[in-house]
Structures are given as structure tokens and as C-alpha cells.
Coordinates of C-alpha atoms in Angstrom, one line a residue:
M1 CA 33.1 172.4 35.1
T2 CA 35.1 172.2 31.8
A3 CA 34.5 175.8 30.5
P4 CA 38.0 177.6 30.3
S5 CA 36.5 180.8 32.0
L6 CA 35.2 178.7 34.8
L7 CA 38.5 176.8 35.3
A8 CA 40.4 180.0 35.3
E9 CA 38.0 181.3 38.0
L10 CA 38.5 178.4 40.2
A11 CA 42.3 178.4 39.7
R12 CA 42.2 182.2 40.9
D13 CA 40.1 181.3 43.8
L14 CA 42.4 178.5 44.9
Q15 CA 45.6 180.5 44.4
Q16 CA 44.7 183.1 46.9
H17 CA 45.7 180.6 49.5
A18 CA 48.2 178.3 50.7
P19 CA 49.3 175.7 49.6
F20 CA 47.7 176.4 46.2
D21 CA 49.5 179.7 45.8
A22 CA 52.9 177.7 45.5
M23 CA 51.6 174.8 43.3
P24 CA 52.7 174.6 39.5
D25 CA 49.8 175.5 37.2
E26 CA 49.6 171.9 35.9
D27 CA 48.8 170.5 39.4
I28 CA 46.3 173.3 39.9
H29 CA 44.6 172.3 36.6
W30 CA 44.6 168.6 37.6
L31 CA 43.0 169.5 41.0
I32 CA 40.2 171.7 39.6
Q33 CA 39.1 169.0 37.2
R34 CA 38.4 166.7 40.1
L35 CA 36.9 169.1 42.6
G36 CA 33.0 169.2 43.3
V37 CA 31.1 171.9 45.1
R38 CA 28.9 171.0 48.2
Y39 CA 26.4 173.3 49.9
F40 CA 25.8 173.2 53.7
P41 CA 22.9 175.2 55.3
V42 CA 23.6 177.0 58.6
G43 CA 23.7 174.7 61.6
S44 CA 24.0 171.4 59.5
I45 CA 26.9 168.9 60.3
I46 CA 29.4 168.4 57.7
L47 CA 31.5 166.0 59.4
S48 CA 30.8 164.2 62.8
A49 CA 33.4 163.3 65.4
G50 CA 34.3 159.6 65.0
S51 CA 33.4 159.3 61.4
V52 CA 36.0 158.4 59.0
P53 CA 36.2 161.2 56.2
D54 CA 35.8 160.1 52.4
G55 CA 37.4 163.2 51.1
L56 CA 39.1 166.8 51.6
F57 CA 37.0 169.9 52.1
I58 CA 38.0 173.4 51.2
V59 CA 36.0 176.3 52.4
R60 CA 34.9 178.4 49.3
R61 CA 32.2 180.7 50.9
G62 CA 30.9 181.1 54.5
T63 CA 32.4 179.7 57.9
V64 CA 32.7 176.3 59.2
K65 CA 33.0 175.8 63.0
S66 CA 35.3 173.1 64.5
E67 CA 33.8 171.6 67.7
D68 CA 35.4 169.4 70.5
T69 CA 32.4 167.3 71.2
A70 CA 33.9 165.4 74.0
R71 CA 34.4 168.8 75.8
N72 CA 31.3 170.3 74.4
A73 CA 33.6 173.1 73.4
A74 CA 34.0 175.2 70.1
L75 CA 37.5 175.3 68.8
H76 CA 38.0 177.3 65.6
A77 CA 36.1 178.9 62.7
L78 CA 37.4 177.9 59.3
V79 CA 37.1 180.4 56.6
H80 CA 37.7 181.0 52.9
G81 CA 40.6 178.7 51.6
E82 CA 41.0 176.6 54.7
L83 CA 41.2 172.7 54.5
F84 CA 39.6 170.0 56.5
P85 CA 40.0 167.5 58.0
L86 CA 43.8 166.9 57.1
G87 CA 44.9 164.9 60.1
A88 CA 42.2 162.3 59.7
L89 CA 42.8 162.0 55.9
L90 CA 46.5 161.7 56.4
G91 CA 46.0 159.1 59.2
Q92 CA 43.0 157.4 57.5
R93 CA 41.3 157.6 60.8
P94 CA 38.2 159.0 62.4
T95 CA 38.0 162.8 62.9
L96 CA 38.3 163.9 66.5
S97 CA 36.1 167.1 66.0
T98 CA 32.8 167.8 64.6
F99 CA 32.7 170.2 61.8
R100 CA 29.5 172.4 61.5
A101 CA 28.3 175.0 59.1
E102 CA 28.1 178.2 61.2
T103 CA 26.7 180.0 58.2
D104 CA 25.4 179.0 54.9
C105 CA 28.6 177.9 53.2
F106 CA 29.8 176.3 50.1
C107 CA 32.8 174.0 50.2
Y108 CA 35.1 172.4 47.5
Y109 CA 35.2 168.7 47.9
L110 CA 38.0 166.3 46.8
A111 CA 37.5 162.6 47.1
A112 CA 39.9 160.6 49.2
P113 CA 41.5 158.8 46.4
D114 CA 42.2 162.0 44.3
F115 CA 43.5 163.5 47.6
H116 CA 46.1 160.8 48.0
E117 CA 47.0 160.9 44.3
L118 CA 47.5 164.8 44.5
R119 CA 50.0 164.2 47.3
A120 CA 51.8 161.8 45.2
K121 CA 51.8 164.1 42.4
S122 CA 52.5 167.6 43.9
Q123 CA 55.6 168.0 46.3
R124 CA 54.3 171.4 47.2
F125 CA 50.8 169.9 48.3
Q126 CA 52.5 167.0 50.2
D127 CA 54.8 169.2 52.1
F128 CA 51.9 171.3 53.2
C129 CA 49.9 168.3 54.3
T130 CA 52.7 166.8 56.4
R131 CA 54.3 169.9 57.5
R132 CA 51.7 172.5 57.3
I133 CA 52.6 174.5 60.3
A134 CA 56.2 174.8 59.0
H135 CA 55.0 175.5 55.4
L136 CA 52.8 178.4 56.7
L137 CA 55.6 179.6 59.1
D138 CA 57.9 180.2 56.0
L139 CA 55.2 182.2 54.4
S140 CA 54.8 184.3 57.6
R141 CA 58.4 184.9 58.0
Q142 CA 58.6 186.1 54.6
R143 CA 55.8 188.6 55.2
L144 CA 57.4 189.8 58.4
Q145 CA 60.8 190.1 56.9
T146 CA 59.2 192.4 54.3
T147 CA 57.5 194.5 57.1
Y148 CA 60.7 194.9 59.2
A149 CA 63.0 195.5 56.3
S150 CA 61.0 198.8 55.7
H151 CA 61.8 199.8 59.5
V152 CA 65.5 198.9 59.5
V153 CA 67.5 202.0 60.3
R154 CA 67.8 203.8 57.0
Q155 CA 71.1 205.9 57.8
T156 CA 73.1 202.4 57.8
L157 CA 71.7 201.5 54.3
D158 CA 71.5 205.1 52.6
I159 CA 74.2 204.5 50.2
P160 CA 74.2 203.7 46.5
L161 CA 74.4 200.1 45.5
K162 CA 77.4 201.0 43.5
E163 CA 79.4 201.2 46.7
V164 CA 78.2 197.9 48.0
A165 CA 78.0 195.5 45.2
H166 CA 81.0 193.3 44.5
P167 CA 82.1 192.4 40.8
P168 CA 80.1 189.2 39.5
I169 CA 81.7 185.8 39.2
T170 CA 80.1 184.6 35.7
C171 CA 80.0 181.5 33.6
L172 CA 78.5 180.7 30.3
P173 CA 75.3 178.7 30.1
H174 CA 77.2 175.6 28.8
A175 CA 79.6 175.3 31.9
S176 CA 79.2 172.2 33.9
L177 CA 77.8 172.0 37.1
R178 CA 80.8 170.5 38.5
E179 CA 83.0 173.5 37.1
V180 CA 80.6 175.9 38.8
L181 CA 80.8 174.2 42.2
I182 CA 84.5 174.1 42.2
T183 CA 84.6 178.0 41.4
L184 CA 82.2 178.5 44.4
R185 CA 84.2 176.5 46.7
Q186 CA 87.6 178.0 45.5
K187 CA 86.2 181.7 45.7
R188 CA 84.2 181.1 48.7
I189 CA 81.2 182.9 47.3
G190 CA 77.3 182.0 47.3
S191 CA 76.3 182.7 43.9
M192 CA 77.4 182.5 40.2
V193 CA 75.7 184.5 37.6
V194 CA 75.1 182.8 34.3
V195 CA 75.7 185.1 31.2
D196 CA 75.6 184.9 27.4
A197 CA 78.4 185.7 25.1
A198 CA 77.6 189.4 25.3
G199 CA 77.8 189.6 29.1
A200 CA 74.0 189.8 29.6
A201 CA 72.6 188.0 32.6
K202 CA 70.7 184.9 31.9
G203 CA 70.4 183.2 35.0
I204 CA 71.9 182.8 38.8
F205 CA 72.9 179.8 40.7
T206 CA 73.1 180.1 44.5
L207 CA 73.4 177.8 47.4
N208 CA 69.7 177.2 47.6
D209 CA 69.8 175.7 44.1
L210 CA 72.6 173.5 45.2
L211 CA 70.5 172.2 48.3
R212 CA 67.9 171.2 45.7
I213 CA 70.1 169.5 43.2
T214 CA 71.9 167.7 46.1
I215 CA 68.5 166.2 47.1
D216 CA 67.7 165.3 43.4
G217 CA 71.1 163.7 42.9
V218 CA 71.8 165.2 39.5
D219 CA 74.8 164.6 37.2
L220 CA 77.7 167.0 37.9
D221 CA 78.5 167.1 34.3
T222 CA 75.4 168.6 33.0
A223 CA 75.2 172.1 31.8
I224 CA 74.4 174.7 34.7
S225 CA 71.7 176.2 32.5
N226 CA 69.7 173.1 33.3
H227 CA 70.0 174.0 37.2
M228 CA 70.0 178.0 37.3
S229 CA 67.2 180.2 38.3
T230 CA 66.0 182.3 35.5
K231 CA 63.7 184.7 37.5
L232 CA 66.3 187.4 37.9
V233 CA 65.6 190.2 40.5
H234 CA 67.8 193.3 39.9
L235 CA 68.1 197.1 40.5
P236 CA 70.1 199.7 38.8
S237 CA 73.2 200.8 40.8
W238 CA 71.8 204.3 41.8
H239 CA 69.3 202.6 43.9
R240 CA 70.0 202.7 47.6
A241 CA 71.2 199.8 49.8
F242 CA 67.9 200.2 51.7
D243 CA 66.1 199.5 48.5
A244 CA 68.0 196.3 47.9
A245 CA 67.1 195.1 51.6
V246 CA 63.3 195.7 50.9
T247 CA 63.6 194.0 47.4
M248 CA 65.3 190.9 48.9
A249 CA 62.8 190.7 51.7
K250 CA 59.7 191.1 49.3
H251 CA 61.1 188.3 47.0
G252 CA 62.7 186.0 49.6
I253 CA 66.0 185.9 48.0
H254 CA 69.6 186.5 49.3
H255 CA 71.3 187.7 46.2
L256 CA 70.4 190.6 43.9
L257 CA 71.9 191.7 40.7
V258 CA 72.9 195.2 39.9
I259 CA 72.1 195.9 36.2
D260 CA 72.4 199.3 34.4
D261 CA 71.4 199.6 30.7
A262 CA 70.9 195.9 30.3
Q263 CA 74.7 195.5 31.5
L264 CA 75.6 193.4 34.5
T265 CA 77.7 195.4 36.7
G266 CA 77.7 193.7 40.2
V267 CA 75.8 191.4 42.7
V268 CA 74.8 192.3 46.2
S269 CA 74.1 189.6 48.9
E270 CA 72.0 189.8 52.0
K271 CA 75.5 189.5 54.0
D272 CA 76.7 192.5 52.3
L273 CA 73.8 194.7 53.4
F274 CA 73.7 193.6 57.0
G275 CA 77.4 194.0 57.2
L276 CA 76.9 197.6 56.6
Q277 CA 74.9 198.1 59.8
R278 CA 76.4 199.7 62.9
V279 CA 75.0 197.2 65.4
S280 CA 76.3 193.6 65.3
L281 CA 76.2 191.1 67.8
N282 CA 80.2 191.1 68.3
Q283 CA 80.2 194.8 68.4
L284 CA 77.3 194.9 71.1
A285 CA 79.0 192.1 73.3
E286 CA 82.2 194.2 73.2
T287 CA 80.3 197.3 74.2
I288 CA 78.5 195.3 77.1
A289 CA 81.7 194.0 78.4
H290 CA 83.1 197.5 79.1
A291 CA 79.9 199.5 80.0
D292 CA 80.1 201.2 83.3
A293 CA 77.9 204.3 83.5
V294 CA 74.2 204.4 83.4
D295 CA 74.4 206.4 80.0
D296 CA 76.2 203.3 78.5
F297 CA 73.3 201.0 79.4
E298 CA 70.7 203.4 77.8
Q299 CA 72.7 203.4 74.6
I300 CA 72.9 199.5 74.8
Q301 CA 69.1 199.3 75.0
Q302 CA 68.7 201.3 71.7
D303 CA 71.4 199.2 70.1
L304 CA 69.5 196.0 71.3
N305 CA 66.2 197.4 69.8
T306 CA 67.9 198.0 66.7
L307 CA 69.6 194.7 66.4
Q308 CA 66.3 193.0 67.1
Q309 CA 64.7 194.9 64.2
N310 CA 67.5 194.1 61.9
M311 CA 67.5 190.2 62.9
L312 CA 63.7 190.2 62.3
A313 CA 64.4 192.0 58.9
Q314 CA 66.8 189.3 58.0
G315 CA 64.0 186.8 58.4
V316 CA 65.5 184.8 61.5
T317 CA 63.4 182.2 63.2
A318 CA 62.2 182.7 66.8
G319 CA 64.8 180.3 67.9
Q320 CA 67.6 182.1 66.3
L321 CA 66.2 185.5 67.6
A322 CA 66.1 184.1 71.3
R323 CA 69.5 182.7 70.9
G324 CA 70.9 186.1 69.7
M325 CA 69.4 187.8 72.6
V326 CA 70.6 185.6 75.2
A327 CA 74.0 185.7 73.8
L328 CA 73.8 189.5 74.8
T329 CA 71.1 189.6 77.9
D330 CA 73.1 186.9 79.9
P331 CA 76.4 189.1 79.7
L332 CA 74.4 192.2 80.3
V333 CA 72.8 191.0 83.5
R334 CA 76.2 189.7 84.6
R335 CA 77.8 193.0 83.8
I336 CA 75.2 194.9 85.8
L337 CA 75.7 192.6 88.7
H338 CA 79.3 193.0 88.6
I339 CA 79.4 196.8 88.5
T340 CA 76.7 196.9 91.4
K341 CA 78.3 194.6 93.5
P342 CA 79.2 196.1 97.1
E343 CA 83.2 195.9 97.3
D344 CA 82.8 194.2 100.8
I345 CA 81.0 191.2 99.6
H346 CA 83.3 188.1 99.3
D347 CA 82.8 185.4 96.7
D348 CA 83.2 182.9 99.4
I349 CA 79.9 183.8 101.0
G350 CA 77.2 181.2 100.1
F351 CA 75.0 183.0 97.5
V352 CA 73.9 182.4 94.0
W353 CA 72.2 184.8 91.7
L354 CA 69.4 182.9 89.6
L355 CA 67.6 183.9 86.4
G356 CA 64.1 182.8 86.3
D357 CA 61.0 182.6 84.0
E358 CA 61.7 183.8 80.3
H359 CA 65.4 184.5 81.1
G360 CA 65.7 181.2 82.7
R361 CA 64.5 179.4 79.8
Q362 CA 66.6 181.5 77.4
E363 CA 63.4 182.6 75.6
V364 CA 64.0 186.2 75.7
S365 CA 63.4 189.3 73.4
V366 CA 64.7 192.8 74.0
G367 CA 61.8 193.9 76.1
T368 CA 61.8 190.8 78.3
A369 CA 62.5 191.9 81.8
P370 CA 64.5 189.3 83.9
A371 CA 63.3 187.8 87.1
L372 CA 66.2 187.7 89.3
F373 CA 66.6 185.6 92.5
L374 CA 69.5 186.2 95.0
V375 CA 69.6 183.1 97.2
L376 CA 71.4 183.1 100.5
N377 CA 72.8 180.0 102.2
D378 CA 75.0 182.3 104.5
T379 CA 73.5 185.3 106.4
R380 CA 76.9 186.8 107.7
Q381 CA 76.3 189.8 105.1
E382 CA 72.8 189.8 104.5
K383 CA 72.7 193.5 104.8
L384 CA 75.3 194.2 102.1
L385 CA 73.4 191.6 99.9
M386 CA 70.2 193.7 100.4
A387 CA 72.0 196.8 99.4
W388 CA 73.3 195.0 96.3
V389 CA 69.6 194.2 95.4
D390 CA 68.5 198.0 96.0
H391 CA 71.4 199.1 93.8
L392 CA 70.4 197.2 90.7
S393 CA 67.1 199.0 90.0
E394 CA 68.7 202.0 88.4
Y395 CA 70.8 200.1 85.8
L396 CA 68.0 197.7 84.9
A397 CA 65.7 200.5 84.2
A398 CA 68.4 201.9 82.0
V399 CA 68.2 199.0 79.7
G400 CA 64.4 199.2 79.7
W401 CA 63.8 196.6 82.4
S402 CA 62.3 198.7 84.9
N403 CA 59.6 196.1 85.9
S404 CA 62.1 193.5 86.5
Q405 CA 61.5 191.3 89.7
I406 CA 64.3 191.0 92.2
Q407 CA 63.8 188.9 95.2
L408 CA 66.2 188.1 98.1
M409 CA 65.5 184.4 99.4
K410 CA 67.0 182.1 101.9
L411 CA 68.0 178.8 100.7
D412 CA 65.4 176.8 102.8
A413 CA 62.7 178.9 101.7
V414 CA 63.6 178.4 98.0
L415 CA 63.7 174.8 98.4
Q416 CA 60.1 174.8 99.4
T417 CA 58.9 177.2 96.6
I418 CA 61.3 176.8 93.5
P419 CA 61.5 179.9 91.2
T420 CA 60.3 178.5 87.8
D421 CA 62.9 177.6 85.4
A422 CA 65.8 179.1 87.6
R423 CA 69.1 179.0 86.0
W424 CA 72.6 180.0 87.4
I425 CA 74.0 183.4 86.4
M426 CA 76.4 184.3 89.2
G427 CA 77.7 183.0 92.6
N428 CA 77.9 179.6 93.9
V429 CA 77.2 176.9 91.2
D430 CA 76.7 174.1 93.8
I431 CA 73.7 175.9 95.4
A432 CA 72.1 176.4 91.9
R433 CA 72.5 172.5 91.3
Q434 CA 70.8 171.7 94.5
I435 CA 68.0 174.1 93.8
Q436 CA 67.4 172.7 90.2
A437 CA 67.5 169.0 91.6
Q438 CA 64.7 169.9 94.2
S439 CA 62.7 171.8 91.6
S440 CA 62.1 168.5 89.6
V441 CA 60.7 166.8 92.8
L442 CA 58.2 169.6 93.6
L443 CA 57.2 169.8 90.0
L444 CA 56.2 166.2 89.8
E445 CA 54.5 166.6 92.9
Q446 CA 52.5 169.3 91.4
A447 CA 52.1 167.8 87.8
P448 CA 48.7 166.3 88.0
Q449 CA 47.2 169.4 89.3
I450 CA 48.9 171.5 86.7
L451 CA 47.6 169.1 83.9
S452 CA 44.1 169.5 85.1
T453 CA 44.2 173.4 85.0
L454 CA 45.7 173.1 81.6
S455 CA 43.0 170.9 80.5
T456 CA 40.4 173.2 81.7
Q457 CA 42.0 176.2 80.3
S458 CA 42.3 174.4 76.7
N459 CA 38.7 174.7 76.3
E460 CA 39.5 178.5 75.8
L461 CA 41.9 177.9 73.1
N462 CA 39.9 178.9 70.3
I463 CA 39.7 181.9 67.8
A464 CA 36.6 183.8 66.7
E465 CA 38.2 186.8 64.9
S466 CA 41.3 188.2 63.7
A467 CA 41.7 190.4 66.8
I468 CA 43.3 188.4 69.4
H469 CA 43.6 189.0 73.1
P470 CA 47.2 188.5 74.4
K471 CA 45.8 186.2 77.0
L472 CA 44.9 183.6 74.3
I473 CA 48.4 183.5 73.1
Q474 CA 49.8 183.5 76.8
Q475 CA 47.4 180.5 77.5
G476 CA 48.8 178.6 74.5
L477 CA 52.4 179.2 75.4
E478 CA 51.6 178.0 78.9
V479 CA 50.6 174.6 77.7
F480 CA 54.0 174.1 75.8
I481 CA 56.2 175.7 78.7
Y482 CA 54.4 173.8 81.5
I483 CA 54.2 170.5 79.7
S484 CA 57.7 170.6 78.7
R485 CA 59.0 171.3 82.2
I486 CA 56.8 168.3 83.6
L487 CA 58.1 165.8 80.6
A488 CA 61.7 167.0 81.2
A489 CA 61.6 166.3 84.9
L490 CA 59.8 163.0 84.4
E491 CA 62.6 161.8 81.8
N492 CA 65.5 163.5 83.9
V493 CA 66.2 166.0 81.0
S494 CA 68.4 168.8 82.3
A495 CA 67.6 171.5 79.6
T496 CA 65.7 174.5 80.6
N497 CA 64.6 175.8 77.2
T498 CA 61.2 174.6 76.1
V499 CA 62.3 173.5 72.5
E500 CA 65.3 171.7 73.9
R501 CA 63.1 170.0 76.4
L502 CA 60.6 168.8 73.9
S503 CA 63.2 167.7 71.4
A504 CA 65.1 165.8 74.1
V505 CA 62.0 163.9 75.6
G506 CA 60.7 163.2 72.2
E507 CA 63.9 161.6 71.3
L508 CA 64.0 159.5 74.5
L509 CA 60.3 158.5 74.0
R510 CA 60.8 158.0 70.2
W511 CA 57.8 160.1 69.5
P512 CA 57.5 160.9 65.7
T513 CA 60.0 163.6 64.4
E514 CA 57.3 165.4 62.7
T515 CA 55.1 165.5 65.5
V516 CA 57.8 166.9 67.8
S517 CA 58.8 169.4 65.4
A518 CA 55.3 170.6 64.7
W519 CA 55.2 171.3 68.7
C520 CA 58.3 173.1 68.6
E521 CA 57.3 175.3 65.6
A522 CA 53.9 176.0 67.0
F523 CA 55.5 177.2 70.5
Q524 CA 58.2 179.4 68.6
F525 CA 55.4 181.0 66.5
L526 CA 53.3 181.8 69.5
W527 CA 56.4 183.2 71.1
L528 CA 57.2 185.6 68.2
L529 CA 53.8 186.6 67.5
P530 CA 53.6 189.5 70.1
L531 CA 56.9 190.9 68.8
S532 CA 55.9 190.8 65.2
N533 CA 52.3 192.3 65.5
P534 CA 51.6 195.6 67.2
R535 CA 49.0 195.8 69.9
S536 CA 46.0 198.1 69.8
E537 CA 43.1 199.2 72.1
E538 CA 39.8 197.8 71.2
G539 CA 37.2 199.2 73.6
R540 CA 38.7 198.5 77.2
D541 CA 40.9 195.5 75.9
E542 CA 44.3 195.4 74.4
V543 CA 44.3 193.2 71.3
I544 CA 46.7 192.1 68.6
G545 CA 45.6 192.4 65.0
L546 CA 46.7 189.5 62.8
N547 CA 46.5 189.0 59.0
D548 CA 44.7 186.2 57.6
L549 CA 47.9 183.9 57.3
D550 CA 48.8 184.4 60.9
V551 CA 45.2 183.6 62.1
R552 CA 45.5 180.3 60.1
I553 CA 49.0 179.5 61.8
L554 CA 47.4 180.5 65.2
K555 CA 44.7 178.0 64.9
E556 CA 47.2 175.3 63.9
A557 CA 49.5 176.2 66.8
L558 CA 46.7 176.1 69.2
R559 CA 45.6 172.7 67.8
Q560 CA 49.3 171.4 68.3
A561 CA 49.0 172.6 72.0
R562 CA 45.9 170.6 72.6
K563 CA 47.5 167.5 70.9
L564 CA 50.6 168.0 73.3
L565 CA 48.4 168.2 76.3
E566 CA 46.7 165.0 75.3
F567 CA 50.2 163.2 74.9
A568 CA 51.3 164.6 78.2
T569 CA 48.3 163.4 80.1
K570 CA 48.6 159.9 78.6
R571 CA 52.2 159.9 79.6
M572 CA 51.5 160.8 83.1
Q573 CA 48.6 158.3 83.4
L574 CA 51.1 155.7 82.4
E575 CA 53.6 156.8 84.9
S576 CA 50.9 156.7 87.6
G577 CA 50.1 153.1 86.7
L578 CA 53.7 152.2 86.7
C579 CA 54.0 153.6 90.3
L580 CA 50.9 151.7 91.6

């Protein structure tokens, strides 16, 4: 495999897929010099569960099936560009799955010593191996950002760049890094354009470059030309602000140069573009605080949808999106409760409003209808409270929550069947605390049965094709949601949010940080997936169509779900042993 044409062909083949698409050419060249190719006929076993792998396999052609032999269940189909068995190679342990050729297939093969040497040689490859779901998520977010940027409301960005751009702050290539950093701090800006004596742009230095050099610990007296980015992305001033938003999303950058006839005329930042838009968190919060009529709430629904699209176009994470929405939906629910509250209801009556399910966990998007529970500890004005419940529906429907669940319950009944993830939103805080304390007791009583059910369902967490049934995503989410509940109750963690629960429990039990991070990232990917991919009809079933990258991430996310289930089962077994 030394012919230049063959080497070039192998490089092109590998660089279609992560992590090879982000690795330097010299690392790719080093890799392909050491790759072999192995053929496996259909049905043959490539690796058996329990065997220690002697190298890395990369699917070149055909399909490899991952099987859980302990449960006699198929897991995932691995296709062109996918790697296995990474976990076993990294941990230098036996594989947990059997890998079988589902079709006649060819695989690239890299011997274990070369695999570990490549990890030491290539930071990109090492990062993918140790943080592969995070690495893939970065790529997925960039694609999603590009998609949504093309749908951002055009009217707000339909102005020439010359009206948006601000004058560039520049320096010459020989300026020291120290001088540049001082200027950035003094002027409170995020970029410095490096120009030659004629004023032509030669490079740009941004906060992203600052993070990189901080890690490297470089000499601050070296020239800025050693640290600037030279791949300049630019548009002429007559282009629209919308074009700049799409270009930034496509290239994954936060600053864009405005250049006319080779002359630098300005700089546009991502912050400049999204500052143009009519809908912002602060503006919408102010609108919610003063909303009264049903028409007001209908406009709020439109603004929430616009804001969510804008946030996705900015490339926000699932956690950032959920926090942004909760910052608005909590006040929105309170506002609706406030304006529909009958005048004759007194605050000293023993009642509390609780939010449950997604709103209780603060894991909401615009379309997530709240589950509301009005809990009574005093029945003196029960009829008025029932009228309050009836009056809510019109306003909830106005903001797109016509399928909201609203229940009126007495405290004694609630303490026997706790609403899941109940969180206070209005009323008597002491009643809410009493309910939350009892919910932990009931949850731990039900934990063995819940884990048994999840274990049975985990056999269905496999992917056969790119058209995914929403039920599969929901089952994956349920693993993270239920287990985080159980572990939080077991370790007396008060958080209601899934990621916060996992993080807090992981810290208490001193679980590896990278393991807990992978669980949190897997959960957030599953949560965001239905928002970022449209549903379609296939026969009589509703399905979600995924691109090849999201299919890869979904496989990894479901693998993390099974891994968390194993951790939780062992933790409960240990707890049961201690109790005996």
C-alpha cells in the first residue's frame, strides 16, 4: 500500500468520517501506512465477547452487527467509517459485545500498539477516543446550526452588512501577543484583525485562539503572527446580515470580516447579528410579565418559537436551550395562574401548584405542555379552586399547550401516588416540601421493579436503519430520567433536573468525570433530537429521519444508556446488601 494513488484513495475514504476528517494530513498519512485490510464473510465472528482485542477495526465496506450475547440481543449495525471496539482497546480489557459480519464486509485493521501510538501522536484522535460522544456532538451542533440559520426570521437580518459591521481593531503581524491581549481587554472586544502595512487583512486573533494558547502556555512576547488564524472568512459589505449568519454557522466561527475590493472595511460578530433580532430573552420576559389578554399569549407563543429557532441557529447546547426556555416558561405559567385566579381565593388556604414531568425537571422546549397539579390541604374553597382549574385551559391553549394535563388532588391522595418530578410553582411551599420528601420514599420502594422494567426494555435499544421511531428515543430518555431519579433519592440529592442529578450523584460516588459527562451528553442529545429533526410518515408509523452523523451519535447515546443502567443496577444491589 505504498503507491501514491492508493494512499490518496485511502486518505479520501477515511476523511469522509469523524475523527479522520479533522486530523492533520501528516497524521492521516502515518495512519494509512500502518493499516491493513481484512475480509469477513457474512455470518462470521470478527470479535467474540470476552476476548481481548489486538487491534482497532474500521468498517470499510459492508455491515458489522454488535450483539449482546449475555441477553441474546442485537445492538447496533456498524457501517462505513465506524470504529470498534474502542472501549475495550482503551481499557485494555475484554470486549463486552460480539461483533459479527452481517454482510460480506471489509474492515481496515490497526494493530493495538499502533492504535496507542496514534493516540499519543494525534490530539484529535485522542480526543475522539476518550470523548467520542462530545466530539460527535460538536459536529452535529455545527450541522444543526447551519440548518436553523437558514430558517431564522429573515426580516430581522435583511439589512446590508455595512450597517451592522463595526470598524476593525487592527495590529501589525510583529505586534506581541501581550500587546494584543491588553488591547482586547481595554476595548472589551473579542477579536483583533492582523493587517500588513497596506492595511490588507492577513489573519485574525479571537477568544478561541486565546483559549488554545492559554492551554499551551506560550510566551506572551512572541509575535501575534505566530498565533493568529489565517483562514479568513469574509463577505462584501453589500451582502445582507442574514448571509453573514448562515456563513458563520457553516464555518463554525463567531467573527466575519467585511472586505470590499481587497480592503478591510469592518468586522461583524455573532453577537452583533443576534442583537438585531426582535425577540430576546429579556424582551420576552418583560412581555410575559405584563400579558393579560388571550391575544397577548398567542403572540408570546409565536415569539417563543422564534426565539427557540434563533437559539438553535446560534448553536446552543441542549442544556442552554432548556435553561433559556425555563427562564420564560416558569414565569409564563405563573402569569397564567395569576390572571386566572378567582378573586375570592385567599393565599392562606392550604394549596400548592406543582409542575411535573418535563417542566418539573426543567427540561422543556416551546412545545412541551406542562403537567400541572393543584394539591389541596384545605377543602374550604374547593369549588373555587375547581373553577380556577377550568379557567386555565383557554390561556394554556393560547400558548400552544392545549394538551396540558391539569389535575386537582387532595394531599392525602398525592402522598400515596406522587406526581413524577413535582416542583413548586405557586402556593404553599411547605406542602411542596412535604410531597417531595415523600416522593423519595415511594420511589426507592419502586426502584427494583423500575430497574427490572428498564433492563427488559434495554433489549430494544438498537438501531437498524436511519429512520428512527420516536419510541426508541423516548425509551433511551427514560433510562436516564428514571435512573437519575432513583440515584438522587438514594444519595439524598435534591436536584430535579436529570443532568444535575447525574452530576451530583457522580461527584458523591466519585465516579469518573468523563463517564458522567458522557451520560449527560448522551441524555441531552436524545432530548434535543426530536427538536432538530422533523418527523415524517412511513407507512402507518411516524418516524424521525436522521443523517449519518446523528445515527452514529444515537448509537453511542444508547450505549451510554445501557452503561448507566448497569452502574445503577450494581449500586442498588450494593444498597440491598448493606440493608441486609
